PDB file of C-alpha atoms and ligand atoms in Angstrom:
ATOM      1  CA  MET A   1     154.044 -15.718  65.864  1.00 47.00           C
ATOM      2  CA  LYS A   2     152.485 -17.550  68.759  1.00 55.00           C
ATOM      3  CA  ALA A   3     152.477 -20.796  66.790  1.00 70.00           C
ATOM      4  CA  LYS A   4     156.156 -20.368  65.947  1.00 73.00           C
ATOM      5  CA  ALA A   5     157.079 -19.718  69.582  1.00 74.00           C
ATOM      6  CA  ASP A   6     155.026 -22.776  70.541  1.00 93.00           C
ATOM      7  CA  ILE A   7     157.048 -24.972  68.153  1.00 94.00           C
ATOM      8  CA  GLU A   8     160.337 -23.558  69.504  1.00 95.00           C
ATOM      9  CA  GLU A   9     159.221 -24.473  72.984  1.00 96.00           C
ATOM     10  CA  ARG A  10     158.219 -27.985  71.927  1.00 97.00           C
ATOM     11  CA  ILE A  11     161.598 -28.534  70.243  1.00 97.00           C
ATOM     12  CA  ARG A  12     163.325 -27.442  73.460  1.00 97.00           C
ATOM     13  CA  ASP A  13     161.149 -29.741  75.588  1.00 97.00           C
ATOM     14  CA  ALA A  14     161.813 -32.650  73.225  1.00 98.00           C
ATOM     15  CA  ALA A  15     165.565 -31.959  73.212  1.00 98.00           C
ATOM     16  CA  ARG A  16     165.590 -31.895  77.018  1.00 98.00           C
ATOM     17  CA  ALA A  17     163.797 -35.277  77.165  1.00 98.00           C
ATOM     18  CA  ILE A  18     166.149 -36.776  74.567  1.00 98.00           C
ATOM     19  CA  ALA A  19     169.343 -35.477  76.161  1.00 97.00           C
ATOM     20  CA  GLY A  20     168.155 -36.560  79.590  1.00 97.00           C
ATOM     21  CA  ALA A  21     166.972 -40.057  78.612  1.00 98.00           C
ATOM     22  CA  ARG A  22     168.687 -43.050  80.185  1.00 97.00           C
ATOM     23  CA  TRP A  23     167.594 -45.448  77.402  1.00 98.00           C
ATOM     24  CA  LEU A  24     166.432 -43.612  74.258  1.00 98.00           C
ATOM     25  CA  THR A  25     164.654 -45.398  71.402  1.00 98.00           C
ATOM     26  CA  ALA A  26     163.299 -44.305  68.027  1.00 98.00           C
ATOM     27  CA  PHE A  27     160.318 -45.893  66.280  1.00 98.00           C
ATOM     28  CA  SER A  28     160.068 -45.126  62.571  1.00 98.00           C
ATOM     29  CA  GLY A  29     157.654 -45.657  59.704  1.00 95.00           C
ATOM     30  CA  ALA A  30     157.340 -44.797  56.022  1.00 91.00           C
ATOM     31  CA  GLY A  31     157.200 -41.041  56.698  1.00 93.00           C
ATOM     32  CA  ILE A  32     160.904 -40.900  57.565  1.00 95.00           C
ATOM     33  CA  SER A  33     161.826 -42.156  54.074  1.00 92.00           C
ATOM     34  CA  VAL A  34     159.492 -39.977  52.007  1.00 88.00           C
ATOM     35  CA  GLU A  35     162.161 -37.255  51.829  1.00 90.00           C
ATOM     36  CA  SER A  36     164.547 -39.889  50.440  1.00 89.00           C
ATOM     37  CA  GLY A  37     162.124 -40.370  47.545  1.00 82.00           C
ATOM     38  CA  ILE A  38     160.461 -43.600  48.650  1.00 79.00           C
ATOM     39  CA  PRO A  39     156.702 -43.596  48.123  1.00 67.00           C
ATOM     40  CA  PRO A  40     154.632 -44.641  51.134  1.00 64.00           C
ATOM     41  CA  PHE A  41     152.530 -47.800  50.754  1.00 66.00           C
ATOM     42  CA  ARG A  42     149.331 -46.228  52.030  1.00 63.00           C
ATOM     43  CA  GLY A  43     147.540 -43.025  51.154  1.00 65.00           C
ATOM     44  CA  GLU A  44     147.735 -40.668  48.217  1.00 66.00           C
ATOM     45  CA  ASN A  45     150.374 -41.644  45.609  1.00 63.00           C
ATOM     46  CA  GLY A  46     151.086 -44.691  47.724  1.00 65.00           C
ATOM     47  CA  VAL A  47     152.245 -47.989  46.289  1.00 65.00           C
ATOM     48  CA  TRP A  48     148.793 -49.526  46.800  1.00 69.00           C
ATOM     49  CA  GLU A  49     147.213 -47.066  44.402  1.00 72.00           C
ATOM     50  CA  LYS A  50     149.211 -48.728  41.649  1.00 74.00           C
ATOM     51  CA  TYR A  51     149.400 -52.367  42.788  1.00 77.00           C
ATOM     52  CA  ASP A  52     147.020 -54.842  44.343  1.00 81.00           C
ATOM     53  CA  PRO A  53     148.266 -55.690  47.872  1.00 82.00           C
ATOM     54  CA  GLU A  54     147.532 -59.336  46.936  1.00 88.00           C
ATOM     55  CA  ILE A  55     150.923 -59.523  45.189  1.00 87.00           C
ATOM     56  CA  LEU A  56     152.591 -59.402  48.619  1.00 89.00           C
ATOM     57  CA  ASP A  57     150.339 -62.004  50.174  1.00 94.00           C
ATOM     58  CA  LEU A  58     152.428 -65.069  51.016  1.00 95.00           C
ATOM     59  CA  ASP A  59     149.868 -67.632  49.814  1.00 95.00           C
ATOM     60  CA  PHE A  60     149.290 -65.712  46.588  1.00 95.00           C
ATOM     61  CA  PHE A  61     153.049 -65.462  46.005  1.00 95.00           C
ATOM     62  CA  ARG A  62     153.459 -69.227  46.523  1.00 95.00           C
ATOM     63  CA  ALA A  63     150.559 -69.997  44.162  1.00 96.00           C
ATOM     64  CA  HIS A  64     151.236 -67.372  41.470  1.00 95.00           C
ATOM     65  CA  PRO A  65     154.877 -66.222  41.734  1.00 95.00           C
ATOM     66  CA  GLU A  66     154.898 -65.304  38.049  1.00 93.00           C
ATOM     67  CA  ARG A  67     152.151 -62.728  38.741  1.00 91.00           C
ATOM     68  CA  SER A  68     153.733 -61.273  41.907  1.00 91.00           C
ATOM     69  CA  TRP A  69     157.344 -61.165  40.830  1.00 90.00           C
ATOM     70  CA  PRO A  70     157.258 -58.445  38.087  1.00 84.00           C
ATOM     71  CA  ALA A  71     155.566 -56.021  40.494  1.00 82.00           C
ATOM     72  CA  ILE A  72     157.843 -56.931  43.410  1.00 83.00           C
ATOM     73  CA  ARG A  73     160.804 -56.418  41.133  1.00 82.00           C
ATOM     74  CA  GLU A  74     159.559 -53.034  39.932  1.00 76.00           C
ATOM     75  CA  MET A  75     158.771 -51.877  43.471  1.00 73.00           C
ATOM     76  CA  PHE A  76     162.026 -52.891  45.053  1.00 69.00           C
ATOM     77  CA  THR A  77     164.769 -52.547  42.511  1.00 65.00           C
ATOM     78  CA  SER A  78     164.722 -48.791  43.040  1.00 60.00           C
ATOM     79  CA  PHE A  79     166.007 -49.435  46.585  1.00 63.00           C
ATOM     80  CA  LEU A  80     168.892 -51.399  45.149  1.00 59.00           C
ATOM     81  CA  GLY A  81     170.006 -49.011  42.464  1.00 58.00           C
ATOM     82  CA  THR A  82     170.043 -51.783  39.894  1.00 56.00           C
ATOM     83  CA  GLU A  83     168.742 -51.279  36.364  1.00 55.00           C
ATOM     84  CA  GLY A  84     170.322 -47.870  36.057  1.00 55.00           C
ATOM     85  CA  ARG A  85     168.305 -46.182  38.766  1.00 59.00           C
ATOM     86  CA  THR A  86     169.941 -44.071  41.411  1.00 65.00           C
ATOM     87  CA  PRO A  87     169.769 -45.879  44.745  1.00 71.00           C
ATOM     88  CA  VAL A  88     167.857 -44.105  47.481  1.00 81.00           C
ATOM     89  CA  ARG A  89     169.929 -42.478  50.194  1.00 90.00           C
ATOM     90  CA  PRO A  90     169.356 -41.748  53.861  1.00 95.00           C
ATOM     91  CA  ASN A  91     168.134 -38.200  54.595  1.00 96.00           C
ATOM     92  CA  ARG A  92     168.847 -35.842  57.471  1.00 97.00           C
ATOM     93  CA  ALA A  93     166.500 -37.688  59.842  1.00 98.00           C
ATOM     94  CA  HIS A  94     168.281 -41.026  59.334  1.00 98.00           C
ATOM     95  CA  GLU A  95     171.650 -39.299  59.694  1.00 98.00           C
ATOM     96  CA  VAL A  96     170.766 -37.669  62.993  1.00 98.00           C
ATOM     97  CA  LEU A  97     169.601 -41.018  64.429  1.00 98.00           C
ATOM     98  CA  ALA A  98     172.886 -42.618  63.326  1.00 98.00           C
ATOM     99  CA  GLN A  99     174.855 -39.773  64.888  1.00 98.00           C
ATOM    100  CA  TRP A 100     172.934 -40.114  68.168  1.00 98.00           C
ATOM    101  CA  GLU A 101     173.756 -43.838  68.276  1.00 98.00           C
ATOM    102  CA  LYS A 102     177.419 -43.059  67.636  1.00 98.00           C
ATOM    103  CA  GLU A 103     177.412 -40.556  70.497  1.00 97.00           C
ATOM    104  CA  GLY A 104     175.871 -43.131  72.843  1.00 97.00           C
ATOM    105  CA  LEU A 105     172.663 -41.121  73.155  1.00 97.00           C
ATOM    106  CA  LEU A 106     170.396 -43.568  71.274  1.00 98.00           C
ATOM    107  CA  GLN A 107     170.090 -47.218  72.351  1.00 98.00           C
ATOM    108  CA  CYS A 108     167.770 -48.665  69.701  1.00 98.00           C
ATOM    109  CA  VAL A 109     165.881 -47.932  66.487  1.00 98.00           C
ATOM    110  CA  ILE A 110     162.773 -49.983  65.805  1.00 98.00           C
ATOM    111  CA  THR A 111     161.735 -49.508  62.187  1.00 97.00           C
ATOM    112  CA  GLN A 112     158.732 -50.727  60.214  1.00 95.00           C
ATOM    113  CA  ASN A 113     160.537 -49.833  56.983  1.00 93.00           C
ATOM    114  CA  ILE A 114     162.126 -52.380  54.660  1.00 90.00           C
ATOM    115  CA  ASP A 115     164.194 -49.865  52.704  1.00 88.00           C
ATOM    116  CA  GLY A 116     167.411 -50.421  54.686  1.00 90.00           C
ATOM    117  CA  LEU A 117     168.049 -46.679  55.076  1.00 93.00           C
ATOM    118  CA  HIS A 118     168.697 -46.814  58.845  1.00 97.00           C
ATOM    119  CA  ALA A 119     171.351 -49.459  58.267  1.00 95.00           C
ATOM    120  CA  ALA A 120     172.749 -47.426  55.355  1.00 94.00           C
ATOM    121  CA  ALA A 121     172.978 -44.362  57.600  1.00 97.00           C
ATOM    122  CA  GLY A 122     175.003 -46.353  60.130  1.00 97.00           C
ATOM    123  CA  ASN A 123     172.573 -47.479  62.841  1.00 98.00           C
ATOM    124  CA  ARG A 124     173.581 -50.909  64.194  1.00 97.00           C
ATOM    125  CA  LYS A 125     171.302 -51.170  67.205  1.00 98.00           C
ATOM    126  CA  LEU A 126     168.451 -51.694  64.813  1.00 98.00           C
ATOM    127  CA  VAL A 127     165.312 -53.823  64.873  1.00 98.00           C
ATOM    128  CA  GLU A 128     163.913 -54.242  61.356  1.00 97.00           C
ATOM    129  CA  PHE A 129     160.441 -55.229  62.421  1.00 96.00           C
ATOM    130  CA  HIS A 130     159.180 -56.059  58.926  1.00 95.00           C
ATOM    131  CA  GLY A 131     162.453 -57.478  57.611  1.00 94.00           C
ATOM    132  CA  HIS A 132     164.527 -55.956  54.820  1.00 90.00           C
ATOM    133  CA  CYS A 133     165.420 -56.120  51.105  1.00 87.00           C
ATOM    134  CA  ARG A 134     169.060 -57.220  51.389  1.00 88.00           C
ATOM    135  CA  THR A 135     168.510 -60.980  51.003  1.00 92.00           C
ATOM    136  CA  MET A 136     166.056 -63.644  49.804  1.00 94.00           C
ATOM    137  CA  THR A 137     165.412 -67.045  51.366  1.00 96.00           C
ATOM    138  CA  CYS A 138     164.297 -70.278  49.656  1.00 97.00           C
ATOM    139  CA  LEU A 139     160.825 -71.176  50.918  1.00 96.00           C
ATOM    140  CA  ASP A 140     161.682 -74.890  50.699  1.00 97.00           C
ATOM    141  CA  CYS A 141     165.255 -75.392  51.936  1.00 98.00           C
ATOM    142  CA  GLY A 142     165.981 -72.093  53.694  1.00 97.00           C
ATOM    143  CA  ARG A 143     169.025 -71.186  51.618  1.00 97.00           C
ATOM    144  CA  GLN A 144     169.675 -67.446  51.710  1.00 97.00           C
ATOM    145  CA  ILE A 145     171.120 -65.385  48.841  1.00 95.00           C
ATOM    146  CA  PRO A 146     171.704 -61.656  48.383  1.00 92.00           C
ATOM    147  CA  LEU A 147     168.944 -59.600  46.743  1.00 87.00           C
ATOM    148  CA  ASN A 148     170.786 -57.489  44.185  1.00 81.00           C
ATOM    149  CA  GLY A 149     171.207 -56.771  40.489  1.00 76.00           C
ATOM    150  CA  GLU A 150     172.641 -60.265  39.977  1.00 80.00           C
ATOM    151  CA  THR A 151     169.744 -62.128  41.533  1.00 81.00           C
ATOM    152  CA  VAL A 152     166.866 -59.828  40.586  1.00 79.00           C
ATOM    153  CA  ARG A 153     165.963 -60.694  37.029  1.00 79.00           C
ATOM    154  CA  ASP A 154     162.886 -61.102  34.841  1.00 80.00           C
ATOM    155  CA  ALA A 155     162.343 -64.722  35.785  1.00 87.00           C
ATOM    156  CA  VAL A 156     160.973 -65.698  39.181  1.00 92.00           C
ATOM    157  CA  PRO A 157     164.041 -66.492  41.322  1.00 92.00           C
ATOM    158  CA  ARG A 158     164.329 -70.230  41.979  1.00 95.00           C
ATOM    159  CA  CYS A 159     166.715 -72.154  44.214  1.00 96.00           C
ATOM    160  CA  SER A 160     168.756 -75.102  42.947  1.00 97.00           C
ATOM    161  CA  CYS A 161     166.402 -77.303  45.038  1.00 98.00           C
ATOM    162  CA  GLY A 162     163.485 -76.063  42.900  1.00 96.00           C
ATOM    163  CA  GLY A 163     162.028 -73.905  45.680  1.00 97.00           C
ATOM    164  CA  LEU A 164     160.971 -70.289  45.353  1.00 96.00           C
ATOM    165  CA  PHE A 165     163.163 -67.486  46.724  1.00 95.00           C
ATOM    166  CA  LYS A 166     161.177 -64.940  48.743  1.00 95.00           C
ATOM    167  CA  PRO A 167     162.637 -61.520  49.622  1.00 93.00           C
ATOM    168  CA  ASP A 168     163.326 -61.297  53.384  1.00 93.00           C
ATOM    169  CA  PHE A 169     160.742 -58.664  54.170  1.00 92.00           C
ATOM    170  CA  VAL A 170     157.486 -59.657  55.811  1.00 94.00           C
ATOM    171  CA  PHE A 171     154.691 -60.471  53.391  1.00 93.00           C
ATOM    172  CA  PHE A 172     150.987 -60.220  54.231  1.00 91.00           C
ATOM    173  CA  GLY A 173     149.882 -63.390  55.964  1.00 91.00           C
ATOM    174  CA  GLU A 174     153.384 -63.946  57.342  1.00 93.00           C
ATOM    175  CA  GLY A 175     154.427 -63.578  60.986  1.00 92.00           C
ATOM    176  CA  ILE A 176     156.865 -60.975  62.345  1.00 95.00           C
ATOM    177  CA  PRO A 177     160.384 -62.540  62.625  1.00 92.00           C
ATOM    178  CA  PRO A 178     160.450 -63.841  66.222  1.00 94.00           C
ATOM    179  CA  HIS A 179     163.811 -62.226  67.069  1.00 95.00           C
ATOM    180  CA  ALA A 180     162.536 -58.833  65.829  1.00 96.00           C
ATOM    181  CA  MET A 181     159.376 -59.120  67.919  1.00 97.00           C
ATOM    182  CA  GLU A 182     161.387 -60.065  71.036  1.00 97.00           C
ATOM    183  CA  GLU A 183     163.940 -57.283  70.608  1.00 98.00           C
ATOM    184  CA  ALA A 184     161.254 -54.659  69.938  1.00 98.00           C
ATOM    185  CA  GLU A 185     159.241 -55.691  72.986  1.00 97.00           C
ATOM    186  CA  ARG A 186     162.362 -55.678  75.153  1.00 98.00           C
ATOM    187  CA  ALA A 187     163.269 -52.175  73.922  1.00 98.00           C
ATOM    188  CA  ALA A 188     159.706 -50.900  74.458  1.00 97.00           C
ATOM    189  CA  ALA A 189     159.753 -52.257  77.997  1.00 97.00           C
ATOM    190  CA  ARG A 190     163.128 -50.717  78.801  1.00 97.00           C
ATOM    191  CA  THR A 191     162.991 -47.283  77.156  1.00 98.00           C
ATOM    192  CA  ASP A 192     162.253 -44.120  79.117  1.00 98.00           C
ATOM    193  CA  CYS A 193     161.927 -41.921  76.015  1.00 98.00           C
ATOM    194  CA  MET A 194     160.719 -42.933  72.566  1.00 98.00           C
ATOM    195  CA  VAL A 195     160.771 -40.727  69.475  1.00 98.00           C
ATOM    196  CA  LEU A 196     158.087 -41.706  66.950  1.00 98.00           C
ATOM    197  CA  VAL A 197     158.759 -40.561  63.421  1.00 98.00           C
ATOM    198  CA  GLY A 198     156.749 -40.833  60.225  1.00 96.00           C
ATOM    199  CA  THR A 199     154.310 -43.455  61.431  1.00 94.00           C
ATOM    200  CA  SER A 200     150.552 -43.231  61.705  1.00 89.00           C
ATOM    201  CA  GLY A 201     150.170 -46.114  64.160  1.00 89.00           C
ATOM    202  CA  VAL A 202     147.783 -48.269  62.186  1.00 87.00           C
ATOM    203  CA  VAL A 203     149.892 -51.321  61.274  1.00 87.00           C
ATOM    204  CA  TYR A 204     149.791 -53.938  64.030  1.00 90.00           C
ATOM    205  CA  PRO A 205     151.550 -55.498  65.855  1.00 93.00           C
ATOM    206  CA  ALA A 206     154.256 -52.856  65.226  1.00 94.00           C
ATOM    207  CA  ALA A 207     151.916 -50.040  66.222  1.00 95.00           C
ATOM    208  CA  ALA A 208     151.620 -51.477  69.739  1.00 96.00           C
ATOM    209  CA  MET A 209     155.301 -50.836  70.597  1.00 97.00           C
ATOM    210  CA  PRO A 210     154.886 -47.112  71.437  1.00 98.00           C
ATOM    211  CA  VAL A 211     151.792 -47.955  73.498  1.00 97.00           C
ATOM    212  CA  LEU A 212     153.820 -50.516  75.411  1.00 97.00           C
ATOM    213  CA  ALA A 213     156.581 -47.942  75.977  1.00 98.00           C
ATOM    214  CA  LYS A 214     154.055 -45.388  77.219  1.00 98.00           C
ATOM    215  CA  ARG A 215     152.512 -47.921  79.591  1.00 97.00           C
ATOM    216  CA  ASN A 216     155.987 -48.501  81.020  1.00 95.00           C
ATOM    217  CA  GLY A 217     156.346 -44.789  81.735  1.00 97.00           C
ATOM    218  CA  ALA A 218     158.296 -43.548  78.695  1.00 98.00           C
ATOM    219  CA  THR A 219     158.002 -39.979  77.431  1.00 98.00           C
ATOM    220  CA  ILE A 220     156.629 -40.104  73.887  1.00 98.00           C
ATOM    221  CA  ILE A 221     157.841 -37.556  71.341  1.00 98.00           C
ATOM    222  CA  GLU A 222     156.058 -37.653  67.976  1.00 98.00           C
ATOM    223  CA  VAL A 223     157.283 -36.246  64.658  1.00 98.00           C
ATOM    224  CA  ASN A 224     154.545 -36.338  61.996  1.00 97.00           C
ATOM    225  CA  PRO A 225     153.350 -33.624  59.583  1.00 95.00           C
ATOM    226  CA  VAL A 226     149.746 -34.302  60.628  1.00 95.00           C
ATOM    227  CA  PRO A 227     148.301 -35.799  63.818  1.00 96.00           C
ATOM    228  CA  SER A 228     148.144 -39.612  63.964  1.00 95.00           C
ATOM    229  CA  ASP A 229     146.358 -42.284  65.972  1.00 93.00           C
ATOM    230  CA  TYR A 230     148.982 -41.686  68.683  1.00 97.00           C
ATOM    231  CA  THR A 231     148.727 -37.914  68.949  1.00 96.00           C
ATOM    232  CA  GLY A 232     145.767 -37.429  71.257  1.00 94.00           C
ATOM    233  CA  ARG A 233     146.277 -40.740  73.004  1.00 96.00           C
ATOM    234  CA  ILE A 234     149.877 -41.326  74.112  1.00 97.00           C
ATOM    235  CA  THR A 235     152.012 -38.500  72.701  1.00 98.00           C
ATOM    236  CA  ASP A 236     153.572 -36.101  75.238  1.00 98.00           C
ATOM    237  CA  ILE A 237     155.328 -33.758  72.806  1.00 98.00           C
ATOM    238  CA  PHE A 238     153.969 -33.440  69.263  1.00 97.00           C
ATOM    239  CA  LEU A 239     156.162 -31.871  66.564  1.00 97.00           C
ATOM    240  CA  PRO A 240     153.956 -31.287  63.491  1.00 97.00           C
ATOM    241  CA  MET A 241     156.782 -31.306  60.966  1.00 95.00           C
ATOM    242  CA  LYS A 242     158.437 -33.324  58.228  1.00 96.00           C
ATOM    243  CA  ALA A 243     161.127 -35.694  59.493  1.00 97.00           C
ATOM    244  CA  GLY A 244     164.143 -34.004  57.896  1.00 96.00           C
ATOM    245  CA  GLU A 245     163.403 -30.543  59.265  1.00 96.00           C
ATOM    246  CA  ALA A 246     162.379 -31.835  62.688  1.00 97.00           C
ATOM    247  CA  PHE A 247     165.598 -33.845  63.131  1.00 98.00           C
ATOM    248  CA  ALA A 248     167.815 -31.045  61.884  1.00 97.00           C
ATOM    249  CA  ARG A 249     166.332 -28.802  64.583  1.00 97.00           C
ATOM    250  CA  LEU A 250     166.317 -31.502  67.248  1.00 98.00           C
ATOM    251  CA  ALA A 251     170.002 -32.296  66.571  1.00 98.00           C
ATOM    252  CA  GLU A 252     170.907 -28.653  67.193  1.00 97.00           C
ATOM    253  CA  ALA A 253     168.740 -28.363  70.304  1.00 98.00           C
ATOM    254  CA  VAL A 254     170.001 -31.653  71.755  1.00 97.00           C
ATOM    255  CA  ALA A 255     173.627 -30.585  71.190  1.00 96.00           C
ATOM    256  CA  ALA A 256     172.888 -27.295  73.010  1.00 95.00           C
ATOM    257  CA  GLU A 257     171.208 -29.209  75.890  1.00 92.00           C
ATOM    258  CA  SER A 258     174.149 -31.612  76.201  1.00 86.00           C
ATOM    259  CA  ALA A 259     176.658 -28.743  76.143  1.00 86.00           C
ATOM    260  CA  GLY A 260     174.637 -26.906  78.792  1.00 75.00           C
ATOM    261  CA  ASP A 261     174.853 -29.639  81.456  1.00 57.00           C
TER     262      ASP A 261
HETATM  263 ZN1  LIG B   1     166.067 -74.316  48.166  1.00 96.85          ZN
END
């Protein structure tokens, strides 16, 4: 019973920090999308147990697109709902973050995910740090086309100029989009409360954003089923829970806090 009371207290503390923040941000990773049915890349049952990460290396993709493309297609068409699969949908955690933005409570979401679920839930103040799956860009002439059932086919997608189309998420060996880096750093410098969700803090440079926020004095709330690299280091309030349950309870507690002012 003590543990349960402890969690209740942590939820209340987190809700108080969220409701009282002047500039609230969220920082998300693969763990927020697991409950939407998207497998994480790392760890048990992760994508990298099935595929060699080499297929998403930019140089490898340029040199051997015919070897990368079938795997890329298999991995990412499930996001798109093409080929008869049901598209993935935002879960409760994404929905709460979208609701908080709508209410003016949340100023920015920085996500490491490329699944587009924050955008699908309705967040607009969104930094997609590792890009997204909505479009592809020609590596030679820069022409951009949608990434959908029409453009994702068996053959490697080629531009009319002869160049190779690459999906607009960040490959290994590729830099972070400069605008995403700038916006994320600006948000991390400005925020006074950051909610980390479903991220273990091992993928750099993204993983540095919460550290930057902490250094600038932000309260760090962490939602992860198990402790991460952040937990003992920068986290102020740790909620050892899955994202969906944690955000359902936070939404209720934040609403109660806001009503209580
Ligand atoms: Zn082209």
